[in-house]
Coordinates of C-alpha atoms in Angstrom, one line a residue:
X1 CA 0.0 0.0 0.0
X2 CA 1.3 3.7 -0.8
X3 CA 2.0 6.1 1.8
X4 CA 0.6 8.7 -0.1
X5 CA 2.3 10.5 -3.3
X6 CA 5.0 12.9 -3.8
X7 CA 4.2 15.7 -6.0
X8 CA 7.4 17.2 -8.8
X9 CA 7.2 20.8 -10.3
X10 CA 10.0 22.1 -12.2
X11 CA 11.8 24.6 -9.4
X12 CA 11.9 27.8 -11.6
X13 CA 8.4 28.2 -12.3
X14 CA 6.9 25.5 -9.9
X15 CA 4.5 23.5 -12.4
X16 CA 3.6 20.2 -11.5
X17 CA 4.9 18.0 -14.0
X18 CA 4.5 14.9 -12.4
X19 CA 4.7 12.4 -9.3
X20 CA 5.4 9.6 -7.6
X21 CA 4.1 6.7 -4.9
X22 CA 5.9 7.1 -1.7
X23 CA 6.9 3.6 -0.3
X24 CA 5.6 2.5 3.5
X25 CA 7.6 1.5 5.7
X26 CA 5.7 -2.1 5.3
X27 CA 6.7 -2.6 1.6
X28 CA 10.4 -1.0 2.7
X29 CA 10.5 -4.3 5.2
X30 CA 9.4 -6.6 2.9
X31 CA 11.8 -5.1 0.4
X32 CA 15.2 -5.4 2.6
X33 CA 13.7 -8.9 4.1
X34 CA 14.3 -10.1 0.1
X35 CA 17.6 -8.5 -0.2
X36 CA 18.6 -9.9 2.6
X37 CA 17.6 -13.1 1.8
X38 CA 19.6 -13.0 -1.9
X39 CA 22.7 -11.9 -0.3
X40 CA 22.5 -14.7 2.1
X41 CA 21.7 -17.2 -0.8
X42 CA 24.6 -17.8 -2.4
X43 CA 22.8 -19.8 -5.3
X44 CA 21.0 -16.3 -5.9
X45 CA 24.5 -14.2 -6.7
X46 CA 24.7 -13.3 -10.0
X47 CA 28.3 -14.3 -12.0
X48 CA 29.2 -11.0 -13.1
X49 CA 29.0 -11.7 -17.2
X50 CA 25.3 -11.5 -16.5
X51 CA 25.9 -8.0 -14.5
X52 CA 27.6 -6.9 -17.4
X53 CA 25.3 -7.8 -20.0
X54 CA 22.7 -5.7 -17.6
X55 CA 25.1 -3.1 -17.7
X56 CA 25.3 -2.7 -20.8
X57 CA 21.9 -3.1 -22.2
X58 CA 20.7 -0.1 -19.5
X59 CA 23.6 1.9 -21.2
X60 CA 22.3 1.5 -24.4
X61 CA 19.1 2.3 -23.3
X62 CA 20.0 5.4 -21.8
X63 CA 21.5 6.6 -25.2
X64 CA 18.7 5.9 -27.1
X65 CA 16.9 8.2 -24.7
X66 CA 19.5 10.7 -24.6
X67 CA 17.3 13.5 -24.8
X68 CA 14.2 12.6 -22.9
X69 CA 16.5 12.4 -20.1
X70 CA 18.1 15.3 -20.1
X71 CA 14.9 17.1 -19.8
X72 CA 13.8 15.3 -17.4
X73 CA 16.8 16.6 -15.6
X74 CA 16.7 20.1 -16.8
X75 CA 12.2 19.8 -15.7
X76 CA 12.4 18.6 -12.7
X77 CA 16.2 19.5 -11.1
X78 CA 16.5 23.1 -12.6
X79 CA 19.9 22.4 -14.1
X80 CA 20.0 24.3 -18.0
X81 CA 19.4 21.7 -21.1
X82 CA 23.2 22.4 -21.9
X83 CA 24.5 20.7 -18.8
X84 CA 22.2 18.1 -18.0
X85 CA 23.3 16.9 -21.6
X86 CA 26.6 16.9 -20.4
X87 CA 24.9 14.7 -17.1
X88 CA 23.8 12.3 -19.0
X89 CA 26.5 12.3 -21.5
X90 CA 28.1 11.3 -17.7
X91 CA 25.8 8.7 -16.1
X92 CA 26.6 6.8 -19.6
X93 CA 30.0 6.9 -19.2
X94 CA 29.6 5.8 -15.5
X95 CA 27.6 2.7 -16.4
X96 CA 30.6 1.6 -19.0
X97 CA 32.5 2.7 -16.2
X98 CA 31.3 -0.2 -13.8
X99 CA 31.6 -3.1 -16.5
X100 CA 35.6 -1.6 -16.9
X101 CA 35.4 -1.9 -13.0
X102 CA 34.2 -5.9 -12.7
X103 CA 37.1 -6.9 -13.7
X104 CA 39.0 -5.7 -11.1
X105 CA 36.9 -7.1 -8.1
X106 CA 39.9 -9.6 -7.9
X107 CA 41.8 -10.9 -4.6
X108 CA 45.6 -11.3 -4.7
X109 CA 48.2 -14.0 -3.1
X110 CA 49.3 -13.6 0.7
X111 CA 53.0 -15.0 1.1
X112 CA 52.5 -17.1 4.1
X113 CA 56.4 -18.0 4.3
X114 CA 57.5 -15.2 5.6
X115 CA 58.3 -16.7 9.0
X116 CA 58.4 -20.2 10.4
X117 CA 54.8 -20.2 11.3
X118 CA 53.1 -19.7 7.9
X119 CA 55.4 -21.9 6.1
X120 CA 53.6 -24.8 4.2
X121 CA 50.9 -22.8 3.4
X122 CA 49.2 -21.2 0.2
X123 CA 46.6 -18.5 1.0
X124 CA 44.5 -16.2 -1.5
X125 CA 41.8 -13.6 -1.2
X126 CA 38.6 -13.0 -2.8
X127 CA 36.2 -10.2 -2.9
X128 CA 32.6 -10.5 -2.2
X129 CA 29.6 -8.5 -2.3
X130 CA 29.2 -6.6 1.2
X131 CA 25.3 -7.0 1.2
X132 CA 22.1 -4.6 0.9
X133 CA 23.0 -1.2 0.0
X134 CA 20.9 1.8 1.1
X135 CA 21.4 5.0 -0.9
X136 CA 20.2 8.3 -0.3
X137 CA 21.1 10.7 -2.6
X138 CA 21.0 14.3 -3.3
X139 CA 19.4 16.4 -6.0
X140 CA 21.8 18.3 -7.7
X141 CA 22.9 15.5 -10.4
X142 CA 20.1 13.8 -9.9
X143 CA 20.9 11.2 -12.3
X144 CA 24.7 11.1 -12.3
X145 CA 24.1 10.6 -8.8
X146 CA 21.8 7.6 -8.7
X147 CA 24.2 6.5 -11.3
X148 CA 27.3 6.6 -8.9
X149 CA 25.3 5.1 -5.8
X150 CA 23.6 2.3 -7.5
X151 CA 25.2 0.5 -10.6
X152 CA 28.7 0.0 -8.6
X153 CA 26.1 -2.0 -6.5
X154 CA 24.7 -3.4 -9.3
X155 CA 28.0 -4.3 -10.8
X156 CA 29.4 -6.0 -7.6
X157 CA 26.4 -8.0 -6.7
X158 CA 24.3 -6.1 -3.8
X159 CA 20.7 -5.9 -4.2
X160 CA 20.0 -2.0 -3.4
X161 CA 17.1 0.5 -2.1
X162 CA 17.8 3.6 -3.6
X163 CA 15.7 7.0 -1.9
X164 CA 16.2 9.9 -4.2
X165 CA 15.9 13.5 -3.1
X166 CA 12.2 14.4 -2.8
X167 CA 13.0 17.6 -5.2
X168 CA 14.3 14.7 -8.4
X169 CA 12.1 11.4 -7.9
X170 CA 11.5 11.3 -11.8
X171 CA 15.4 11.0 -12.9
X172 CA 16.0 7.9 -10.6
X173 CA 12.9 5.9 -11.8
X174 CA 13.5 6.0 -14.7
X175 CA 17.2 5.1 -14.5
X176 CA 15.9 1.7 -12.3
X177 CA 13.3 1.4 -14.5
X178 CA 15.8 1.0 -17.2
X179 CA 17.9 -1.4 -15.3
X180 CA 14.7 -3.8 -14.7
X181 CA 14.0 -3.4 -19.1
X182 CA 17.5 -4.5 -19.4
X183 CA 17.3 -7.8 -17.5
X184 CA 17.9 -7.3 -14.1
X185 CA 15.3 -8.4 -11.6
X186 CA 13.2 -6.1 -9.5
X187 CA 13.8 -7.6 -6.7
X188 CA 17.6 -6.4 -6.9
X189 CA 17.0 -3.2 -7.1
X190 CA 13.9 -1.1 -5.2
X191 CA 12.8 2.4 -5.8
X192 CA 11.8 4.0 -2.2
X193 CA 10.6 7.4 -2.1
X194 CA 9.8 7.7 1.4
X195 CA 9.2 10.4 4.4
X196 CA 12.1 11.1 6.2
X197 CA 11.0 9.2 9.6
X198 CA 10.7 6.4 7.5
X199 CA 14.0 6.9 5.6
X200 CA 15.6 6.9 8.8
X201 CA 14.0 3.4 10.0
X202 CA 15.8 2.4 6.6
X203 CA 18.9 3.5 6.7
X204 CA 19.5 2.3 10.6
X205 CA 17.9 -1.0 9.7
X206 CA 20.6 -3.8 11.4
X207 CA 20.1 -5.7 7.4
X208 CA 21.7 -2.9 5.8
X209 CA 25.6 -4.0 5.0
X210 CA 26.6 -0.7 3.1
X211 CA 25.2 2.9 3.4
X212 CA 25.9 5.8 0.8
X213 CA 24.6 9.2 1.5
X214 CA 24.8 11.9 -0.4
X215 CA 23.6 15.5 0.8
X216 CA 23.5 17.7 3.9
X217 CA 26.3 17.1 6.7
X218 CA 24.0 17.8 9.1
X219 CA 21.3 15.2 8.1
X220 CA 24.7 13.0 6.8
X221 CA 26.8 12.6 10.3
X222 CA 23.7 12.4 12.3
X223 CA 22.5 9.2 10.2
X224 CA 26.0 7.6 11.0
X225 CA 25.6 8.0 14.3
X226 CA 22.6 6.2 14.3
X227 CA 23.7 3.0 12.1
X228 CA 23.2 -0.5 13.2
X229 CA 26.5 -1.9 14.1
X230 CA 28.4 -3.3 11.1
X231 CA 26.6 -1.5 8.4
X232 CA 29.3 0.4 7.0
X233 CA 28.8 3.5 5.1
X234 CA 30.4 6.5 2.8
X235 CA 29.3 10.2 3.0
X236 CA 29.7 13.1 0.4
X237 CA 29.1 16.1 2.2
X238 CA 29.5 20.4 0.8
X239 CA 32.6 22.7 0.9
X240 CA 33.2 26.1 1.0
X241 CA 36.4 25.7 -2.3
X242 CA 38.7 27.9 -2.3
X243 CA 40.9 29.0 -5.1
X244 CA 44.2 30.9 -4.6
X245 CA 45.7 32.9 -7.4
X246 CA 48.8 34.1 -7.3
X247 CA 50.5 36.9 -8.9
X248 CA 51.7 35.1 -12.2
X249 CA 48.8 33.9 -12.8
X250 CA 46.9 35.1 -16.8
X251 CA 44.1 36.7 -14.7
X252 CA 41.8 37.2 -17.8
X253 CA 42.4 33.2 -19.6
X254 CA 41.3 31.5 -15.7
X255 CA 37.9 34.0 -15.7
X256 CA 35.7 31.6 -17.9
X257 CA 37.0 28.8 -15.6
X258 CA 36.4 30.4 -12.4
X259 CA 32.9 31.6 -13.6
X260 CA 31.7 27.9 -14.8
X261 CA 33.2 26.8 -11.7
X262 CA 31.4 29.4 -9.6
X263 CA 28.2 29.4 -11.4
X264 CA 27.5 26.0 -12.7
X265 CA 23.7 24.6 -12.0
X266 CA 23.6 28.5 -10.1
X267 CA 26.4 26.8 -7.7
X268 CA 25.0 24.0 -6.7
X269 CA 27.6 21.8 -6.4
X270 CA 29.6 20.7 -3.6
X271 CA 32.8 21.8 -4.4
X272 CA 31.5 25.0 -6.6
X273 CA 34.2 27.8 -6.5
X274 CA 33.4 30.1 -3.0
X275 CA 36.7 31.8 -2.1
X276 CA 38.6 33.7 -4.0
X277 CA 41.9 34.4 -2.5
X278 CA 44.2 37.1 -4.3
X279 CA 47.1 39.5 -3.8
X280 CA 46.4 43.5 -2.8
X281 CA 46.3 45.2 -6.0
X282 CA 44.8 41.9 -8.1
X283 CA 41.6 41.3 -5.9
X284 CA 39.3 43.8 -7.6
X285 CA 40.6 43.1 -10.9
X286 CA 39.4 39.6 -10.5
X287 CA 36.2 40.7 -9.6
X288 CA 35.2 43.2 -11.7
X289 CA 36.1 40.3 -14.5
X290 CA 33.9 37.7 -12.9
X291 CA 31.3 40.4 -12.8
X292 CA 31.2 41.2 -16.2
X293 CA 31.2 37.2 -17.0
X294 CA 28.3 36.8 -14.4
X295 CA 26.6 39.3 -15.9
X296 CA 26.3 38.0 -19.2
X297 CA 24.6 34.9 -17.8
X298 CA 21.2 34.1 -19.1
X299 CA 19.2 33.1 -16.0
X300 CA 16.0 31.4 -16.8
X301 CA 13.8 27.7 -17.0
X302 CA 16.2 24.9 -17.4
X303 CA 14.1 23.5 -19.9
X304 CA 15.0 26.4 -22.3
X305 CA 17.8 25.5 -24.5
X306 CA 19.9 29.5 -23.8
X307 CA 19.8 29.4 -20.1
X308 CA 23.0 29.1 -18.8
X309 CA 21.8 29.7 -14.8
X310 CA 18.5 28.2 -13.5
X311 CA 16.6 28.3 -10.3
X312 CA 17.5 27.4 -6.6
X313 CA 15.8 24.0 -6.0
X314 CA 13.2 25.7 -3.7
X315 CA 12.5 29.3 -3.1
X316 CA 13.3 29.2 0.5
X317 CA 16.9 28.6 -0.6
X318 CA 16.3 31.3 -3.0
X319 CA 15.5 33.4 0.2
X320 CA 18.3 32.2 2.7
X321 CA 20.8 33.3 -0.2
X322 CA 19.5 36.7 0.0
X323 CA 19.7 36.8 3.6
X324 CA 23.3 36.0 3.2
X325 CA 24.3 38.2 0.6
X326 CA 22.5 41.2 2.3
X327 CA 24.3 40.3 5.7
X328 CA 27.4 40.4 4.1
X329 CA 26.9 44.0 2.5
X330 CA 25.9 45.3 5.7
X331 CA 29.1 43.9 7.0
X332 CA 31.1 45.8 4.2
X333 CA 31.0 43.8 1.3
X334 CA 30.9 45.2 -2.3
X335 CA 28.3 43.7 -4.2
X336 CA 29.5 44.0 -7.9
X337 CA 27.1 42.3 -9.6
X338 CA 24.1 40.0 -9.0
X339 CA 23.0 40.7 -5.0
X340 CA 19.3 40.7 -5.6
X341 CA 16.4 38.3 -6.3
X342 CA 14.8 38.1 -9.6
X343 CA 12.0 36.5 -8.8
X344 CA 10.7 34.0 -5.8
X345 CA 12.7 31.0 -7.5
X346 CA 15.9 32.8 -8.6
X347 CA 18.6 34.5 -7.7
X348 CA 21.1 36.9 -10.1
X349 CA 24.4 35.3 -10.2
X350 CA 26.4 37.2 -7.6
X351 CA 30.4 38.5 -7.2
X352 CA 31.0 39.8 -3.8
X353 CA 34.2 42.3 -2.9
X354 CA 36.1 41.8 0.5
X355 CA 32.9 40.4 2.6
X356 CA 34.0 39.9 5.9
X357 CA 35.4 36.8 7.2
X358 CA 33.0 37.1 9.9
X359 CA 29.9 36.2 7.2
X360 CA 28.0 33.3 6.5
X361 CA 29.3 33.3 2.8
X362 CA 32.7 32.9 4.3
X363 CA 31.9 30.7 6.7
X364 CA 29.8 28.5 5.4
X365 CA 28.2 26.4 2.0
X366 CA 26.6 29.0 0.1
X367 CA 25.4 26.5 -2.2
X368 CA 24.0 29.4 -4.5
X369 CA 25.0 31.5 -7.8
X370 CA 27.3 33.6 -5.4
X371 CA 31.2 34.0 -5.3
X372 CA 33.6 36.0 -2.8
X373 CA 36.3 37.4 -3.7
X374 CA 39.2 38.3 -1.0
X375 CA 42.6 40.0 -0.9
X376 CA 45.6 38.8 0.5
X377 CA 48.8 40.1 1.8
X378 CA 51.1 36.9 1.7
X379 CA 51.1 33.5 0.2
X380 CA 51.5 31.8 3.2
X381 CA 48.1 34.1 4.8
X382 CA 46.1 32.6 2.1
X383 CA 46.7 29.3 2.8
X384 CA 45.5 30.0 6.5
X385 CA 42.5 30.9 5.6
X386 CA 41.9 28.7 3.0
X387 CA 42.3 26.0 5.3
X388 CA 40.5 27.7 8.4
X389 CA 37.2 26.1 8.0
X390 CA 36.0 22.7 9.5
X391 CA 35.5 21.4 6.4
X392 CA 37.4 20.7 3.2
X393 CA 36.9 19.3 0.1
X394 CA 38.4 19.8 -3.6
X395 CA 40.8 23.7 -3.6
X396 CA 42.7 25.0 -6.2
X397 CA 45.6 27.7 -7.3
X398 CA 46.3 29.3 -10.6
X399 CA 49.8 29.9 -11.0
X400 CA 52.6 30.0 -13.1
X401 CA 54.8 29.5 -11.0
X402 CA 56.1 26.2 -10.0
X403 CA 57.2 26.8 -6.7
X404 CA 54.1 28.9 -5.4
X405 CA 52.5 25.5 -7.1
X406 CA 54.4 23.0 -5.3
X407 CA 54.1 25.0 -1.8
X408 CA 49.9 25.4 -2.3
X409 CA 49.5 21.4 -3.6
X410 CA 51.8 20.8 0.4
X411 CA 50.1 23.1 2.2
X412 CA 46.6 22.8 1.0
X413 CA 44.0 20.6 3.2
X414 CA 42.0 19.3 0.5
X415 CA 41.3 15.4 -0.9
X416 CA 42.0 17.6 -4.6
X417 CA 44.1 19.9 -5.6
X418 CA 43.6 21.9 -9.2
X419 CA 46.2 23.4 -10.3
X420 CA 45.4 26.5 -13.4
X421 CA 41.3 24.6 -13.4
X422 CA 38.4 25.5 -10.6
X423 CA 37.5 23.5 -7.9
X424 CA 34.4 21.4 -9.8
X425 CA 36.4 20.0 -12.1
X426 CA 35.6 15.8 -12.1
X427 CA 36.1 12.9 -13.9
X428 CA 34.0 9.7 -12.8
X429 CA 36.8 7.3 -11.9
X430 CA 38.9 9.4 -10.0
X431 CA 38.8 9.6 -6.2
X432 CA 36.9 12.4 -4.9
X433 CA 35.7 12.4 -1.3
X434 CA 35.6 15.1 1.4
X435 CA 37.7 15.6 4.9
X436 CA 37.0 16.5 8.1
X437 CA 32.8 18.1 8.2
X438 CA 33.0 17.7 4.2
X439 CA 32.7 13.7 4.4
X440 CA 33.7 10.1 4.6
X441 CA 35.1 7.6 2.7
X442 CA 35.7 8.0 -1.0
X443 CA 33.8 8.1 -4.3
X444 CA 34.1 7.3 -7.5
X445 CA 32.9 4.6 -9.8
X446 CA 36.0 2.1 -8.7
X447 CA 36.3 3.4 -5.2
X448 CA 32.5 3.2 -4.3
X449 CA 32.8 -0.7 -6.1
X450 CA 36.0 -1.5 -3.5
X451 CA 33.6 -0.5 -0.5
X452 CA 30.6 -2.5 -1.6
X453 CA 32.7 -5.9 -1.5
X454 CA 34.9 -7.8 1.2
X455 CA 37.7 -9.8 1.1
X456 CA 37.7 -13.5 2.2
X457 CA 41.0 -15.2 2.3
X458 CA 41.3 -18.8 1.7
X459 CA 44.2 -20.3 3.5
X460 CA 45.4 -24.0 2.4
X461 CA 47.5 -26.0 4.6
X462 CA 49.6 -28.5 2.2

């Protein structure tokens, strides 16, 4: 029986463009009673060329509806046509990504001779499938994302539950509903839109082996403290990036960069560029560039094929940006461009002059089409306070010089270092994870497939 149904609407002009069941937490029961009961079936596990065929076939599908899905990404996320393309261009890639992947699920020799003890034995290891996977995910790429959290467990054998943000239902069914068209069986993978009491009963559920989350710290590290013991788990939290540009750097070739980086899905993104860090006499020339390159920004419906910045996901955030922006320019900051709503479910992309450090823009995620732009006196100043928040994720420096490059990549406290790109730049199969605040564990298509398997050693006495 449903628990009622979650309504969509596209976020920039909120019309209701479709909806979905929410799951009870009697159907979520009987769903993690029958994943638990293939995982501990052995005869159930499926040999990995049949993963791989599945794999494949749902890759195929998903480029045969290329464009259906990038609208649906574009409707219901608020991310422009232009770059949900490039999303789903992405989540393809990812799903070839996994079958690459399989491959590599592969255990290794132990010497046992080493000392007196092991000798006259052979021992091997093997990697399993960890279990049920839970993932909660977020709705920024809000297929990438499903993507990323559920074919690695696909690929390795887990059955999954999968809740998607409330904000982007539509992009995850269909993805699972593409997996079940190309062979693999409902029962291995469930779509659970839920209510967030009953989310919780699922994620703290003592049958879940493997828990990915992907969203808020808050709502991230309070769910870990909660998990059953032995469910293990990986977290991808927000930043605050920061960029640090030194004074070789080609100011005007790194402005498109920084602006994509700063702008992108209105700055969304958890490691969009914040910070700007530059020297006295360079700060305001950097600004007054990314001004002029926010300016020219089309801000509009995602669905429309020139808007290059779309809505904030709900107004509220729409109005919690404005409440920051307009605390920091009553703490001194110089707006240059941007600094105003332009309607109840946007917000003008934004470049902000010397806000004080004091600020929630400096001190926090803005998560929001707004950057900051600061000045410092020495190299070695910059790094402090790019490294003075409690949390860090991916930072960058534009430089030409090789030693300012060498001392930021030391002294930077960040999983990723850019050096001459902004902080969002990604490529699927790299790691990228979060320190401290900003997360745990580490994703990535290989890296998310290494924590959803085990190792068993086999040790033969001859």
């Amino acid at each position: 029986m449903s628990a009622g149904t979650l309504d969509v609407v596209n976020p920039y002009d909120l019309r209701a463009i479709g909806s979905v069941a929410l799951s009870s937490w009697d159907q979520i029961d009987g769903y993690l009673a029958t994943a638990k009961q293939l995982h501990e079936n052995r005869k159930c596990w499926m040999p990995a060329y049949q993963r791989i065929d599945i794999l494949k076939k749902a890759g195929d599908l998903m480029q045969g509806r290329f464009e259906e899905l990038a609208m649906l990404i574009a409707n219901e996320g608020g991310k422009p046509l232009m770059d949900a393309r490039v999303e789903v261009a992405r989540a393809i890639d990812g799903m070839n990504l996994c079958i690459k992947e399989i491959p590599n699920l592969a255990g290794k020799q132990i010497p046992m001779d080493l000392t007196q003890a092991g000798a006259g034995r052979i021992a091997f290891t093997q990697r399993e499938p960890i279990g049920p996977v839970v993932a909660v995910s977020a709705f920024n790429h809000p297929l990438n994302l499903i993507v990323h959290q559920v074919a690695p467990a696909v690929a390795t054998g887990c059955p999954v539950l999968v809740k998607p943000a409330d904000d982007t239902p539509l992009s995850c069914k269909a993805f699972v509903d593409i997996l079940i068209e190309a062979g693999l069986p409902e029962e291995w993978c469930r779509f659970v839109p839920c209510d967030i009491p009953t989310a919780e009963k699922l994620v703290t559920d003592p049958r879940v082996a493997f828990f990915s989350f992907i969203g808020s710290a808050k709502v991230g590290w309070m769910l870990r403290s909660k998990l059953a013991p032995g469910t293990r788990c990986a977290l991808e939290h927000g930043g605050s990036a920061p960029v640090i540009i030194d004074a070789t750097a080609d100011i005007e070739a790194m402005i498109p960069s920084l602006a994509k980086g700063g702008f992108y899905h209105s700055g969304q993104v958890c490691v969009s560029v914040q910070r700007v860090l530059a020297p006295k006499g360079m700060a305001e020339d950097v600004a007054q560039l990314l001004s002029a390159a926010a300016e020219k920004l089309v801000v509009g419906n995602a669905i429309k094929e020139e808007t290059e910045a779309g809505p904030l996901i709900r107004p509220r955030e729409v109005d919690r940006v404005a409440q920051w922006v307009d605390e920091a320019r009553s703490g001194g900051a110089d707006v240059l461009c941007g600094g105003e709503k332009l309607g109840d479910t946007t917000y003008a992309p934004t470049v902000l002059l010397r806000p004080s450090q004091a600020d929630k823009v400096s001190l926090q995620e803005i998560f929001g089409p707004v950057m900051c732009v600061y000045e410092y006196d020495t190299f070695d100043a910059a790094i402090q306070q790019a490294n003075s928040l409690p949390f860090a994720f991916q930072a960058s420096v534009y430089s030409k010089n090789l030693d300012v490059t060498m001392n930021a990549l030391q002294q930077l406290d960040a999983t990723a270092v850019m050096v001459n790109d902004h902080t969002a730049f990604r490529v699927d199969w790299m790691p990228f994870a979060g320190r401290r605040q900003s997360g745990y564990g580490t994703g990535g298509i290989g890296y998310t497939m290494h924590d959803m398997t085990q190792d068993k050693m086999a040790v033969i006495k001859l």
